[in-house]
Coordinates of C-alpha atoms in Angstrom, one line a residue:
M100 CA 1.1 38.7 -6.7
S101 CA 1.7 37.9 -10.7
S102 CA -1.3 39.1 -13.2
E103 CA -1.8 35.4 -13.6
T104 CA -2.4 34.7 -10.0
L105 CA -4.5 37.8 -9.8
T106 CA -6.5 36.8 -12.4
A107 CA -7.1 33.5 -11.3
V108 CA -7.9 34.6 -7.9
L109 CA -10.7 37.0 -9.4
F110 CA -12.1 34.3 -11.6
V111 CA -12.3 31.7 -8.6
L112 CA -14.4 34.3 -6.9
V113 CA -16.6 35.3 -9.6
V114 CA -17.2 31.3 -10.0
L115 CA -17.6 31.0 -6.2
V116 CA -20.3 33.8 -6.2
T117 CA -22.2 32.8 -9.0
V118 CA -21.8 29.1 -7.6
G119 CA -23.2 30.3 -4.1
I120 CA -26.3 32.2 -5.6
T121 CA -27.2 29.1 -7.6
F122 CA -26.9 26.6 -4.5
W123 CA -29.4 29.7 -2.7
A124 CA -31.8 29.5 -5.6
S125 CA -32.3 26.0 -5.7
R126 CA -33.7 26.2 -2.5
Q127 CA -36.5 28.3 -3.7
T128 CA -37.3 26.3 -6.2
H129 CA -40.2 23.9 -5.8
G130 CA -41.9 23.3 -9.1
A131 CA -42.3 23.9 -12.6
T132 CA -43.4 27.7 -12.3
D133 CA -40.2 28.3 -10.2
Y134 CA -37.8 26.4 -12.7
Y135 CA -39.2 27.6 -15.6
A136 CA -40.2 31.3 -15.0
G137 CA -38.7 32.0 -11.1
G138 CA -42.2 31.6 -9.9
R139 CA -43.2 34.9 -11.7
S140 CA -41.6 36.8 -8.5
F141 CA -39.1 39.1 -10.3
S142 CA -39.9 42.9 -10.1
G143 CA -39.6 45.0 -13.7
V144 CA -36.2 46.3 -12.2
Q145 CA -34.8 43.0 -11.5
N146 CA -36.0 41.7 -14.6
G147 CA -34.4 44.6 -16.6
L148 CA -31.4 43.9 -15.3
A149 CA -31.6 40.4 -15.8
I150 CA -32.4 40.9 -19.3
S151 CA -29.7 43.5 -20.0
G152 CA -27.6 40.8 -18.3
D153 CA -28.7 38.2 -20.7
Y154 CA -28.7 40.4 -23.9
M155 CA -25.1 42.2 -23.2
S156 CA -23.2 39.0 -23.9
A157 CA -19.5 38.3 -24.6
A158 CA -20.4 39.0 -28.1
S159 CA -21.4 42.8 -27.1
F160 CA -18.4 43.0 -24.5
L161 CA -15.7 41.4 -26.4
G162 CA -16.9 41.0 -30.3
I163 CA -18.4 44.1 -30.9
S164 CA -15.3 46.4 -29.7
G165 CA -13.0 44.1 -31.7
A166 CA -15.3 44.5 -34.8
I167 CA -15.2 48.6 -34.1
A168 CA -11.3 48.1 -33.5
L169 CA -10.6 46.2 -37.0
S170 CA -13.2 47.9 -39.1
G171 CA -14.0 51.5 -37.7
Y172 CA -17.4 52.5 -38.4
D173 CA -18.5 49.4 -40.1
G174 CA -17.9 47.7 -36.8
F175 CA -20.0 50.1 -34.8
L176 CA -22.9 49.0 -37.0
Y177 CA -23.3 45.8 -34.5
S178 CA -24.0 48.2 -31.8
I179 CA -26.6 50.5 -33.8
G180 CA -28.3 47.0 -34.8
F181 CA -28.2 45.7 -31.5
L182 CA -30.0 48.4 -29.7
V183 CA -32.4 49.5 -32.7
A184 CA -33.7 45.8 -32.6
W185 CA -35.1 46.4 -28.6
L186 CA -37.5 48.8 -30.3
V187 CA -39.0 45.9 -32.4
A188 CA -39.0 43.4 -29.3
L189 CA -40.8 46.5 -27.3
L190 CA -43.2 47.5 -29.7
L191 CA -44.0 44.2 -31.2
V192 CA -44.0 41.3 -29.1
A193 CA -42.7 42.1 -25.1
E194 CA -46.4 42.8 -23.7
L195 CA -48.4 40.6 -25.9
L196 CA -46.2 37.5 -25.5
R197 CA -45.9 37.6 -21.8
N198 CA -49.5 38.0 -21.5
S199 CA -50.6 35.4 -24.0
G200 CA -47.8 33.0 -22.8
R201 CA -46.8 30.5 -20.1
Y202 CA -43.2 29.1 -20.1
T203 CA -42.0 28.9 -23.6
M204 CA -42.3 30.7 -27.0
A205 CA -44.6 27.6 -28.4
D206 CA -47.0 28.0 -25.3
Q207 CA -48.1 31.3 -27.2
L208 CA -48.3 29.7 -30.8
A209 CA -50.0 26.2 -29.7
Y210 CA -52.7 28.3 -28.0
R211 CA -55.0 28.2 -31.0
M212 CA -53.3 25.5 -32.9
Q213 CA -52.4 21.6 -33.1
Q214 CA -50.1 21.2 -30.3
R215 CA -47.8 18.7 -31.7
P216 CA -46.7 20.3 -34.9
V217 CA -46.2 23.5 -33.4
R218 CA -44.7 22.8 -30.6
T219 CA -42.1 20.4 -32.3
A220 CA -41.0 23.0 -34.7
A221 CA -40.5 25.7 -32.1
A222 CA -38.9 23.4 -30.0
T223 CA -36.5 22.5 -32.6
S224 CA -35.8 26.4 -33.6
T225 CA -35.2 27.1 -30.0
V226 CA -32.4 24.4 -29.7
V227 CA -31.0 25.7 -32.8
V228 CA -31.0 29.3 -32.3
S229 CA -29.5 28.7 -28.8
I230 CA -26.9 26.3 -29.8
F231 CA -25.5 29.1 -32.4
Y232 CA -25.5 32.0 -29.6
L233 CA -23.8 29.3 -27.2
L234 CA -21.0 28.9 -29.7
A235 CA -20.3 32.4 -29.7
Q236 CA -19.7 32.7 -25.9
M237 CA -18.0 29.3 -25.4
V238 CA -15.7 30.8 -28.2
G239 CA -15.2 33.9 -26.3
A240 CA -14.0 31.8 -23.0
G241 CA -11.4 30.0 -24.7
A242 CA -9.9 33.4 -26.3
L243 CA -9.9 35.2 -22.7
V244 CA -8.4 32.3 -20.7
A245 CA -5.6 31.7 -23.2
L246 CA -5.0 35.5 -23.0
L247 CA -4.8 35.2 -19.4
L248 CA -2.8 32.4 -19.0
G249 CA -0.3 33.3 -21.6
V250 CA -0.6 30.7 -23.5
D251 CA -1.7 30.0 -27.1
S252 CA -2.5 26.3 -26.7
E253 CA -5.4 25.1 -28.6
T254 CA -5.9 22.2 -26.2
L255 CA -6.0 24.7 -23.2
K256 CA -8.9 26.7 -25.3
A257 CA -10.8 23.5 -25.9
L258 CA -10.6 22.4 -21.8
T259 CA -12.0 26.2 -20.9
I260 CA -14.6 25.7 -23.6
V261 CA -15.5 22.2 -21.7
G262 CA -15.2 24.1 -18.5
V263 CA -17.7 26.6 -19.2
G264 CA -20.0 24.0 -20.6
L265 CA -19.9 22.2 -17.6
L266 CA -20.5 25.2 -15.2
M267 CA -23.6 26.3 -16.9
I268 CA -25.1 22.9 -17.3
F269 CA -24.6 22.9 -13.2
Y270 CA -26.1 26.2 -13.2
V271 CA -29.3 25.4 -15.1
T272 CA -29.8 21.8 -13.5
V273 CA -29.4 23.1 -9.8
G274 CA -30.7 26.8 -9.9
G275 CA -33.5 26.9 -12.6
M276 CA -34.8 30.2 -13.5
K277 CA -34.2 31.8 -10.1
G278 CA -30.2 31.3 -9.9
T279 CA -29.8 31.9 -13.6
T280 CA -31.8 35.5 -12.9
W281 CA -29.8 36.3 -9.9
V282 CA -26.7 35.3 -11.9
Q283 CA -27.5 37.5 -14.5
I284 CA -28.5 40.5 -12.3
V285 CA -24.9 40.4 -10.5
K286 CA -23.3 39.9 -14.2
A287 CA -25.1 43.0 -15.5
V288 CA -23.9 45.3 -12.3
L289 CA -20.5 43.9 -12.8
L290 CA -20.4 44.6 -16.5
M291 CA -21.8 48.0 -16.3
A292 CA -19.1 49.3 -13.6
G293 CA -16.5 47.6 -15.5
T294 CA -17.3 49.2 -19.0
I295 CA -17.8 52.6 -17.1
L296 CA -14.5 52.1 -15.5
I297 CA -12.7 51.4 -19.0
T298 CA -14.5 54.0 -20.7
V299 CA -13.6 56.6 -18.3
L300 CA -9.9 55.9 -18.3
V301 CA -9.9 55.6 -22.3
L302 CA -11.5 59.3 -22.8
A303 CA -9.1 60.5 -19.7
Q304 CA -6.3 59.3 -22.1
F305 CA -7.8 61.9 -25.0
N306 CA -9.0 64.6 -22.4
F307 CA -12.5 63.6 -22.8
N308 CA -12.5 64.8 -26.1
L309 CA -14.0 62.4 -28.6
S310 CA -12.6 63.8 -31.7
E311 CA -9.3 63.9 -30.2
L312 CA -10.1 59.9 -29.8
L313 CA -11.1 59.3 -33.0
G314 CA -7.9 60.9 -34.7
A315 CA -6.1 58.9 -32.7
A316 CA -7.8 55.7 -34.0
A317 CA -7.5 56.7 -37.3
D318 CA -3.9 57.6 -37.4
N319 CA -2.8 54.3 -35.4
T320 CA -4.7 52.0 -37.6
G321 CA -2.8 53.6 -40.3
K322 CA -6.4 54.0 -42.3
G323 CA -7.0 57.5 -42.1
E324 CA -10.3 59.0 -42.5
A325 CA -11.5 55.6 -44.4
F326 CA -11.5 54.5 -40.8
L327 CA -14.2 56.7 -39.6
N328 CA -16.4 56.5 -42.9
P329 CA -18.4 54.0 -44.1
G330 CA -17.2 51.1 -46.4
L331 CA -14.3 49.7 -44.9
K332 CA -15.7 46.2 -44.6
Y333 CA -19.2 46.6 -46.0
G334 CA -18.7 49.2 -49.2
I335 CA -15.7 47.5 -50.9
D336 CA -18.3 46.1 -53.9
M337 CA -21.8 45.2 -54.3
T338 CA -21.8 42.0 -52.6
S339 CA -20.5 43.6 -49.4
K340 CA -23.0 46.2 -49.4
I341 CA -25.8 43.7 -49.7
D342 CA -24.2 41.8 -46.9
F343 CA -24.5 45.0 -45.0
I344 CA -28.3 45.3 -45.5
S345 CA -28.7 41.2 -44.7
L346 CA -26.7 41.9 -41.6
S347 CA -28.8 45.0 -40.4
L348 CA -32.0 43.0 -41.2
A349 CA -31.0 39.9 -39.0
L350 CA -29.8 42.4 -36.2
V351 CA -32.7 44.7 -36.0
L352 CA -35.6 41.6 -36.5
G353 CA -33.7 39.2 -34.5
T354 CA -34.2 40.4 -31.0
A355 CA -38.1 40.2 -31.1
G356 CA -37.6 36.3 -32.1
L357 CA -34.8 35.3 -29.5
P358 CA -36.0 32.5 -27.4
H359 CA -33.8 33.1 -24.6
I360 CA -35.0 36.9 -24.6
L361 CA -38.5 35.9 -24.9
I362 CA -38.6 33.5 -22.2
R363 CA -37.5 36.5 -19.5
F364 CA -41.2 37.8 -20.0
Y365 CA -42.9 35.4 -18.2
T366 CA -40.4 36.0 -15.1
V367 CA -42.7 39.0 -14.1
P368 CA -46.0 38.9 -12.5
T369 CA -47.7 41.5 -14.8
A370 CA -47.8 43.2 -18.1
K371 CA -46.4 46.2 -16.6
D372 CA -44.0 44.7 -15.0
A373 CA -42.9 43.5 -18.7
R374 CA -43.2 46.8 -19.8
T375 CA -40.9 48.3 -17.0
S376 CA -38.4 45.4 -17.6
V377 CA -37.8 46.2 -21.5
L378 CA -37.8 49.8 -20.6
W379 CA -35.0 49.2 -18.0
A380 CA -33.3 47.4 -20.3
I381 CA -33.2 49.6 -23.3
T382 CA -31.7 52.3 -20.7
L383 CA -29.0 50.0 -19.7
I384 CA -28.1 48.4 -23.0
G385 CA -28.3 51.9 -25.1
A386 CA -25.8 53.2 -22.1
F387 CA -23.7 50.1 -22.7
Y388 CA -23.6 50.2 -26.6
L389 CA -22.7 53.9 -26.4
M390 CA -19.6 52.8 -24.2
T391 CA -18.6 50.4 -27.0
L392 CA -17.5 53.2 -29.4
A393 CA -15.1 54.4 -26.6
L394 CA -14.0 50.5 -26.0
G395 CA -13.5 49.8 -29.8
F396 CA -12.0 53.4 -30.9
G397 CA -9.9 53.4 -27.5
A398 CA -8.5 49.9 -28.8
A399 CA -7.8 51.1 -32.0
A400 CA -5.8 54.1 -30.9
L401 CA -3.9 52.7 -28.2
L402 CA -3.1 48.9 -29.3
D403 CA -1.7 47.3 -32.3
T404 CA -4.4 46.3 -34.6
G405 CA -2.2 45.2 -37.3
P406 CA -2.7 41.7 -39.4
E407 CA -0.2 39.7 -36.8
S408 CA -1.5 41.7 -33.4
A409 CA -3.0 39.7 -30.7
V410 CA -6.5 41.8 -31.6
A411 CA -6.3 40.7 -35.3
T412 CA -5.5 37.1 -34.7
S413 CA -8.2 36.6 -32.2
G414 CA -10.9 38.3 -34.5
G415 CA -10.9 40.9 -32.6
N416 CA -12.1 39.2 -29.2
L417 CA -9.4 40.4 -27.3
A418 CA -9.4 44.0 -27.8
S419 CA -11.4 44.8 -24.4
P420 CA -9.3 43.1 -22.2
L421 CA -6.0 44.3 -24.0
L422 CA -7.4 47.5 -23.7
A423 CA -7.8 47.4 -20.0
E424 CA -4.4 46.7 -19.5
A425 CA -3.2 49.5 -21.5
V426 CA -5.1 52.2 -20.0
G427 CA -4.3 50.5 -16.3
G428 CA -0.6 51.2 -16.7
G429 CA 0.7 49.0 -19.7
A430 CA 1.9 45.4 -20.0
G431 CA 4.0 44.2 -16.7
S432 CA 2.4 47.0 -14.8
T433 CA 0.5 46.2 -11.5
G434 CA -2.5 49.0 -12.7
G435 CA -2.3 47.0 -16.1
A436 CA -2.2 43.2 -14.4
V437 CA -5.1 44.4 -12.1
L438 CA -7.5 45.9 -14.7
L439 CA -6.9 43.0 -17.3
A440 CA -7.8 40.5 -14.6
L441 CA -10.8 42.7 -13.2
I442 CA -12.3 43.1 -16.9
S443 CA -11.6 39.5 -17.9
A444 CA -13.4 38.3 -14.9
V445 CA -16.2 40.6 -15.7
A446 CA -16.3 39.0 -19.1
F447 CA -16.1 35.4 -17.7
A448 CA -19.3 36.1 -15.5
T449 CA -20.7 37.4 -18.6
I450 CA -20.1 34.4 -20.8
L451 CA -21.3 32.3 -17.4
A452 CA -24.4 34.2 -17.4
V453 CA -25.3 34.3 -20.7
V454 CA -24.8 30.6 -21.5
A455 CA -26.7 29.7 -18.2
G456 CA -29.6 31.7 -20.0
L457 CA -29.3 30.0 -23.3
T458 CA -29.3 26.3 -21.9
L459 CA -32.2 26.6 -19.9
T460 CA -34.2 28.2 -22.7
S461 CA -33.6 25.1 -24.7
A462 CA -34.0 22.5 -22.3
S463 CA -37.1 24.1 -21.2
S464 CA -38.4 23.7 -24.5
V465 CA -37.3 20.2 -25.1
A466 CA -38.9 19.4 -21.7
H467 CA -41.9 21.4 -21.7
D468 CA -43.0 21.5 -25.1
L469 CA -41.5 18.2 -26.7
Y470 CA -41.8 15.8 -23.6
A471 CA -44.6 17.1 -21.5
N472 CA -46.4 18.2 -24.5
V473 CA -45.8 16.4 -27.7
F474 CA -44.8 12.8 -26.4
K475 CA -46.6 12.6 -23.2
K476 CA -49.8 15.1 -24.6
G477 CA -50.1 16.8 -21.2
T478 CA -50.2 14.0 -18.8
A479 CA -46.3 14.6 -17.6
S480 CA -45.8 15.2 -14.0
E481 CA -44.3 18.5 -13.1
K482 CA -41.6 16.7 -11.3
D483 CA -40.8 14.4 -14.5
E484 CA -40.9 17.7 -16.6
V485 CA -38.3 19.3 -14.8
R486 CA -36.2 16.1 -14.6
V487 CA -36.1 15.9 -18.7
A488 CA -35.3 19.5 -19.1
K489 CA -32.3 18.9 -16.4
I490 CA -31.0 15.8 -18.7
A491 CA -31.8 18.1 -21.9
A492 CA -29.4 20.8 -20.2
F493 CA -26.7 18.1 -20.3
V494 CA -27.3 17.0 -24.0
I495 CA -27.6 20.6 -25.4
G496 CA -24.3 21.6 -23.3
G497 CA -22.5 18.7 -24.9
I498 CA -23.4 19.7 -28.3
A499 CA -22.6 23.2 -28.0
I500 CA -19.1 22.5 -26.5
A501 CA -18.5 19.9 -29.4
L502 CA -19.2 22.6 -31.9
A503 CA -17.5 25.3 -30.3
I504 CA -14.1 23.9 -30.2
P505 CA -13.7 24.4 -34.3
A506 CA -15.2 27.5 -34.2
Q507 CA -12.6 29.8 -32.1
K508 CA -11.4 31.8 -35.2
L509 CA -14.3 33.5 -35.7
N510 CA -15.5 37.2 -34.3
I511 CA -18.1 36.1 -31.9
A512 CA -20.3 39.5 -32.6
F513 CA -20.4 37.7 -36.0
L514 CA -21.3 34.3 -34.7
V515 CA -24.1 36.3 -32.6
A516 CA -25.4 38.0 -35.8
L517 CA -26.2 34.6 -37.5
A518 CA -28.0 33.3 -34.3
F519 CA -30.1 36.6 -34.8
A520 CA -30.7 35.7 -38.4
V521 CA -32.2 32.3 -37.6
A522 CA -34.3 33.6 -34.9
A523 CA -35.4 36.5 -37.3
S524 CA -36.1 33.7 -40.2
A525 CA -37.8 31.1 -38.1
N526 CA -39.2 32.3 -34.9
L527 CA -40.3 35.9 -35.7
P528 CA -42.6 35.3 -38.7
S529 CA -44.7 32.7 -36.9
I530 CA -45.0 35.3 -33.6
I531 CA -46.0 38.2 -35.7
Y532 CA -48.5 35.9 -38.2
N533 CA -49.8 34.4 -34.7
L534 CA -50.3 37.7 -32.9
F535 CA -51.9 39.6 -35.7
W536 CA -53.3 37.4 -38.5
R537 CA -56.6 35.7 -37.7
K538 CA -56.5 33.4 -40.4
F539 CA -52.9 32.1 -39.5
N540 CA -53.1 28.1 -38.9
T541 CA -50.9 25.2 -37.9
R542 CA -49.5 24.5 -41.4
G543 CA -48.6 28.5 -41.8
A544 CA -47.0 28.0 -38.3
T545 CA -44.8 25.0 -39.0
W546 CA -44.2 26.0 -42.6
A547 CA -42.8 29.6 -41.3
I548 CA -40.7 28.1 -38.7
Y549 CA -39.2 25.0 -40.9
G550 CA -39.0 27.2 -44.2
G551 CA -36.9 29.7 -42.3
L552 CA -34.9 27.5 -40.5
V553 CA -33.9 25.4 -43.3
T554 CA -33.4 28.4 -45.7
C555 CA -31.1 29.8 -43.2
L556 CA -29.2 27.1 -42.2
V557 CA -28.6 25.8 -46.1
L558 CA -27.6 29.4 -47.0
V559 CA -25.0 29.5 -43.9
A560 CA -23.8 26.2 -44.9
S561 CA -23.2 27.2 -47.8
S562 CA -21.4 30.8 -47.3
P563 CA -17.6 31.8 -47.0
V564 CA -18.5 31.5 -42.9
V565 CA -18.2 27.6 -43.4
S566 CA -15.8 26.8 -46.3
G567 CA -13.7 29.0 -48.9
S568 CA -12.2 31.9 -46.9
E569 CA -9.4 32.4 -44.8
T570 CA -11.8 33.0 -41.7
A571 CA -13.8 29.9 -42.6
L572 CA -14.7 27.0 -40.1
F573 CA -13.1 24.8 -42.8
V574 CA -10.3 26.8 -44.2
N575 CA -9.0 23.8 -46.4
H576 CA -12.2 23.2 -48.1
D577 CA -14.6 24.9 -50.4
W578 CA -17.9 24.3 -51.2
S579 CA -19.5 27.8 -50.8
W580 CA -21.6 29.1 -53.4
F581 CA -23.7 31.9 -51.6
P582 CA -22.0 34.8 -51.7
L583 CA -23.3 36.5 -48.4
S584 CA -22.0 35.9 -44.7
N585 CA -25.0 36.5 -43.1
P586 CA -28.3 35.0 -45.2
G587 CA -30.6 37.5 -43.5
I588 CA -32.0 39.4 -46.6
I589 CA -33.1 36.0 -48.2
S590 CA -33.9 33.8 -44.9
I591 CA -36.4 36.2 -43.5
P592 CA -38.7 37.2 -46.0
A593 CA -38.6 33.1 -46.9
G594 CA -39.7 32.5 -43.3
F595 CA -42.9 35.1 -43.7
F596 CA -43.5 33.8 -47.2
F597 CA -43.5 30.3 -45.8
G598 CA -45.8 31.1 -43.1
W599 CA -48.2 32.9 -45.8
L600 CA -48.2 30.2 -48.1
G601 CA -48.8 27.6 -45.6
T602 CA -51.9 29.4 -44.4
V603 CA -53.6 30.0 -47.5
T604 CA -53.0 26.5 -48.8
S605 CA -54.7 25.0 -45.8
N606 CA -57.9 25.5 -43.8
E607 CA -58.6 25.3 -40.1
P608 CA -61.5 27.4 -39.0
E609 CA -60.7 26.5 -35.3
A610 CA -57.7 28.4 -35.2
A611 CA -59.2 31.3 -36.7
A612 CA -62.2 31.2 -34.1
A613 CA -59.7 30.8 -31.3
Y614 CA -57.9 34.2 -32.5
T615 CA -60.4 36.5 -30.7
E616 CA -59.8 34.7 -27.2
L617 CA -56.1 35.0 -27.8
E618 CA -56.2 38.8 -28.9
V619 CA -58.0 39.4 -25.7
R620 CA -55.4 37.4 -23.4
S621 CA -52.3 38.9 -25.3
L622 CA -53.9 42.6 -24.7
T623 CA -55.1 42.2 -21.1
G624 CA -53.3 39.1 -19.7
A625 CA -56.4 37.4 -18.6
G626 CA -56.0 33.6 -18.1
A627 CA -52.2 33.8 -19.1
E628 CA -51.2 31.8 -16.0
G629 CA -52.8 28.5 -17.2
V630 CA -52.5 28.2 -20.7
V631 CA -54.3 25.2 -21.8
T632 CA -55.6 24.2 -25.5
T633 CA -57.8 21.5 -26.8
H634 CA -56.2 20.7 -30.3

């Protein structure tokens, strides 16, 4: 059996398993609570697996290993940032948000504020963050399939992106949160198993001696000790040093504002289960990011990472699959073909699971926040709300497909870092203020979300990511004036500033009066099932 045939068979098996899970879940989904929150029926362990499945995206598996393979120590900073970010999510928002919300991030914000402006702002931010994150997964899917089929056709990559988009729409519209969660659990188990296998095989090549692995990586790349020390990518000049600080802020603070992660806390029945979820997720995610060391430096040691190599021309996105082929026996060998197909199928499952979670989150926000609470003012039936969520999934999926096709040359870990920057700039300030500041009010919430969001988007649009560089979205144009690739160092403080400014320039006694009740709810979970507001 040829490697292409083997890969195709494994891909089809992965898709069939996930489609089967989705159909099964559709039979268990009977109302809005089932569709949005899986009936709050998942245990802490199950939800922890699902969270890690949602979080360990294609950016983690493909993008981070590629960043390490190309940039050494500086690439590993992505792993550290993604992992440390979980501590912020655990300490600041996980339990409090689960206790005080219902289906979406906006439930918690709108509890003591005016419904329409706050829900509109929160839904807008949720959709923008989700689309940034979706871009990364789609780009990863295109790169994977092109590698496996041995072609470099832009048309084929585009068709792959369309195919993944249609699959994710199917998962969301048919399976809802139950289907999506079980797909994420299966994917988390597959990803951990595949990563452990490749890590062991890589370390075996170097007698399980990490120093020997690092030395081989430094030698093979031709960069010597510089490959193992800070500064290869971010320490070149003052701009790159500031860019590194900006990236670090976005990574560490972004997780606590990611809507597709926050919505997972609503799928468990108790606050204790929410804590258990995060502890399990931290354990799995921590182990995984440690293994990205072996994947990234293993790719640097065993593969060609020169400027014209397949690793470099894919932005690092193909490092893990090509490494699997190398440790399995090399190109043309049966072992190499089997491992390449296996790891690529796992990566494909990863992409499918994450895009389903993202699409569900943004579709839920459109239906629950915009349609049910803004347009229908709370009078929409559950059936109508779920129907609108399914329509929104089609629209959001279409937008993500259209934007992903021109973004195929960007490293997907980098694309996700931009999503983190948007989340930390727009969502995190309003969540933190609402949980801990009594005077915070409607104007503060809307200014924090829109101020952080617009600042972040304007700076990204004006950066080398979009124009003026060899890896930009628009290579032949240059309108960039903002020198940093990640805007977090400016946009995150801007979000907090606008939230403060909006609050102190308006007076809303009813928002302050409702704070005590929200505080009790967030600490105890009392009454969280039916969040109802009168504003």
